[in-house]
Amino acid sequence: MRNKKLMAKSYFIIILLLLCPFAISCWIIYPDSRCNPGLIRIYQWASGFASLHVPKYTVQIINEAWHSKGVYDVQIGCPAFASTTLIDPMVLRRTDMANCLLKNGSIIRPGEVITFDYSNLLPYPFIVLNIKCLY
Ligand SMILES: *[C@@H]1O[C@H](CO)[C@@H](O)[C@H](O)[C@H]1NC(C)=O
């Protein structure tokens, strides 16, 4: 009996999630709920040392917005980010105190991987703040 109730509850939640793109509350949060920052994955790992033995990290950013033709205007939160080595501004460019722009705002195709290295004493927790999708 309890199991049935639990199952009914989980079905309800699944249905709610499926309906989300069409529900008014979702549209208020994300006018295009299928186009959200979670579609851009960021992986990074330690990859050796830059000069003066400063740790180096390799970042891989992957566009997983398979439902779209691509994403653009990808904004990355980077308030306290710094690197002792230069990062190609066409890959990652600071636009203001808190934001960095990926690939100068141009289109990133589904499955495309963007890679860059930076060096700092600690790894920096990048997050994607905003994206726009191309259909
Ligand atoms: C980068 O984007 C800005 C603003 O969209 C543009 O003015 C500039 O020419 C772009 N830089 C390059 C090298 O394409």
CSV table of C-alpha atoms and ligand atoms in Angstrom, one decimal:
chain,number,residue,atom,x,y,z
A,1,MET,CA,0.0,0.0,0.0
A,2,ARG,CA,2.8,2.4,1.0
A,3,ASN,CA,4.7,1.4,-2.1
A,4,LYS,CA,1.8,2.2,-4.4
A,5,LYS,CA,1.4,5.6,-2.8
A,6,LEU,CA,5.1,6.3,-3.3
A,7,MET,CA,4.9,5.1,-6.9
A,8,ALA,CA,1.9,7.4,-7.6
A,9,LYS,CA,3.9,10.2,-6.1
A,10,SER,CA,6.9,9.6,-8.3
A,11,TYR,CA,4.8,9.3,-11.4
A,12,PHE,CA,3.2,12.6,-10.5
A,13,ILE,CA,6.7,14.2,-10.2
A,14,ILE,CA,7.8,12.7,-13.5
A,15,ILE,CA,4.7,14.0,-15.3
A,16,LEU,CA,5.2,17.4,-13.7
A,17,LEU,CA,8.8,17.4,-15.0
A,18,LEU,CA,7.7,16.4,-18.5
A,19,LEU,CA,5.1,19.1,-18.5
A,20,CYS,CA,7.6,21.7,-17.3
A,21,PRO,CA,8.4,23.2,-20.7
A,22,PHE,CA,4.7,23.9,-21.2
A,23,ALA,CA,3.9,25.1,-17.7
A,24,ILE,CA,3.5,28.8,-17.0
A,25,SER,CA,5.7,28.7,-13.9
A,26,CYS,CA,8.5,27.2,-15.9
A,27,TRP,CA,8.2,29.8,-18.6
A,28,ILE,CA,8.6,32.5,-16.0
A,29,ILE,CA,11.9,31.0,-14.8
A,30,TYR,CA,13.2,30.1,-18.2
A,31,PRO,CA,11.3,31.5,-21.2
A,32,ASP,CA,12.9,28.8,-23.2
A,33,SER,CA,13.2,26.0,-20.5
A,34,ARG,CA,15.0,23.7,-22.9
A,35,CYS,CA,17.8,26.2,-23.3
A,36,ASN,CA,19.4,26.4,-19.8
A,37,PRO,CA,23.0,26.8,-18.6
A,38,GLY,CA,23.0,23.1,-17.4
A,39,LEU,CA,23.5,22.0,-21.0
A,40,ILE,CA,27.0,23.3,-21.0
A,41,ARG,CA,29.3,21.0,-19.1
A,42,ILE,CA,32.6,22.1,-17.6
A,43,TYR,CA,35.3,19.6,-16.7
A,44,GLN,CA,38.7,20.5,-15.4
A,45,TRP,CA,41.7,18.7,-14.0
A,46,ALA,CA,45.2,19.4,-12.9
A,47,SER,CA,47.6,19.1,-15.8
A,48,GLY,CA,51.1,19.9,-14.5
A,49,PHE,CA,52.8,23.2,-13.7
A,50,ALA,CA,53.4,26.5,-15.4
A,51,SER,CA,56.4,28.6,-14.7
A,52,LEU,CA,57.4,29.2,-11.0
A,53,HIS,CA,55.8,25.8,-10.2
A,54,VAL,CA,52.3,27.3,-10.3
A,55,PRO,CA,49.8,24.5,-10.8
A,56,LYS,CA,48.2,24.3,-14.3
A,57,TYR,CA,44.7,23.2,-15.0
A,58,THR,CA,43.0,22.1,-18.2
A,59,VAL,CA,39.4,23.1,-18.7
A,60,GLN,CA,37.1,21.4,-21.2
A,61,ILE,CA,33.7,22.9,-21.9
A,62,ILE,CA,31.3,20.8,-23.9
A,63,ASN,CA,28.0,21.9,-25.5
A,64,GLU,CA,25.4,19.3,-24.8
A,65,ALA,CA,22.4,21.2,-26.2
A,66,TRP,CA,21.7,18.4,-28.7
A,67,HIS,CA,18.2,19.8,-29.4
A,68,SER,CA,19.5,23.0,-30.8
A,69,LYS,CA,21.7,24.0,-33.8
A,70,GLY,CA,24.1,25.6,-31.3
A,71,VAL,CA,24.4,28.0,-28.4
A,72,TYR,CA,25.9,31.5,-28.3
A,73,ASP,CA,26.5,34.3,-25.9
A,74,VAL,CA,27.7,31.8,-23.3
A,75,GLN,CA,28.4,33.7,-20.1
A,76,ILE,CA,30.6,32.1,-17.5
A,77,GLY,CA,30.8,33.4,-13.9
A,78,CYS,CA,34.4,34.4,-13.2
A,79,PRO,CA,34.5,37.1,-10.5
A,80,ALA,CA,37.7,36.1,-8.8
A,81,PHE,CA,39.2,34.2,-11.7
A,82,ALA,CA,42.8,34.9,-12.6
A,83,SER,CA,45.5,33.1,-14.5
A,84,THR,CA,49.2,33.6,-14.4
A,85,THR,CA,49.4,32.4,-18.0
A,86,LEU,CA,47.6,34.1,-20.9
A,87,ILE,CA,44.2,32.7,-22.1
A,88,ASP,CA,43.3,33.4,-25.7
A,89,PRO,CA,40.6,36.1,-25.5
A,90,MET,CA,38.8,34.4,-28.4
A,91,VAL,CA,38.3,31.4,-26.1
A,92,LEU,CA,37.6,33.1,-22.8
A,93,ARG,CA,37.3,36.8,-22.5
A,94,ARG,CA,36.5,38.9,-19.4
A,95,THR,CA,33.6,41.3,-20.1
A,96,ASP,CA,33.2,42.8,-16.7
A,97,MET,CA,33.9,42.3,-13.0
A,98,ALA,CA,31.8,39.1,-12.7
A,99,ASN,CA,31.4,37.7,-16.2
A,100,CYS,CA,33.5,36.0,-18.9
A,101,LEU,CA,32.4,35.3,-22.4
A,102,LEU,CA,33.1,32.0,-24.2
A,103,LYS,CA,34.4,32.1,-27.8
A,104,ASN,CA,33.7,35.8,-27.9
A,105,GLY,CA,29.9,35.1,-27.9
A,106,SER,CA,29.9,33.2,-31.2
A,107,ILE,CA,28.1,30.0,-32.0
A,108,ILE,CA,29.2,26.7,-30.4
A,109,ARG,CA,27.8,23.7,-32.1
A,110,PRO,CA,26.3,20.7,-30.2
A,111,GLY,CA,29.1,18.4,-29.2
A,112,GLU,CA,31.8,21.0,-29.7
A,113,VAL,CA,34.5,21.0,-27.1
A,114,ILE,CA,36.3,24.1,-26.0
A,115,THR,CA,39.6,23.7,-24.3
A,116,PHE,CA,42.0,26.0,-22.5
A,117,ASP,CA,44.6,26.0,-19.8
A,118,TYR,CA,45.0,28.3,-16.9
A,119,SER,CA,47.3,28.4,-14.0
A,120,ASN,CA,46.7,29.4,-10.4
A,121,LEU,CA,47.4,28.1,-7.0
A,122,LEU,CA,43.9,26.5,-6.8
A,123,PRO,CA,41.4,25.3,-9.4
A,124,TYR,CA,38.6,27.9,-10.1
A,125,PRO,CA,35.0,26.7,-9.8
A,126,PHE,CA,33.6,28.0,-13.2
A,127,ILE,CA,29.8,28.1,-13.6
A,128,VAL,CA,27.7,28.8,-16.7
A,129,LEU,CA,25.4,31.7,-16.0
A,130,ASN,CA,23.6,32.2,-19.2
A,131,ILE,CA,23.3,30.8,-22.7
A,132,LYS,CA,21.2,31.5,-25.8
A,133,CYS,CA,20.1,28.7,-28.2
A,134,LEU,CA,20.0,28.7,-31.9
A,135,TYR,CA,17.2,26.7,-33.6
B,1,LIG,C1,34.3,39.9,-30.3
B,1,LIG,O1,33.0,40.4,-30.1
B,1,LIG,C2,32.9,41.8,-30.1
B,1,LIG,C3,31.5,42.1,-29.7
B,1,LIG,O2,30.6,41.2,-30.2
B,1,LIG,C4,33.3,42.3,-31.5
B,1,LIG,O3,33.1,43.7,-31.5
B,1,LIG,C5,34.7,41.9,-31.8
B,1,LIG,O4,35.0,42.3,-33.1
B,1,LIG,C6,34.9,40.4,-31.6
B,1,LIG,N1,36.3,40.1,-31.7
B,1,LIG,C7,36.8,39.3,-32.7
B,1,LIG,C8,38.3,39.2,-32.7
B,1,LIG,O5,36.1,38.8,-33.5
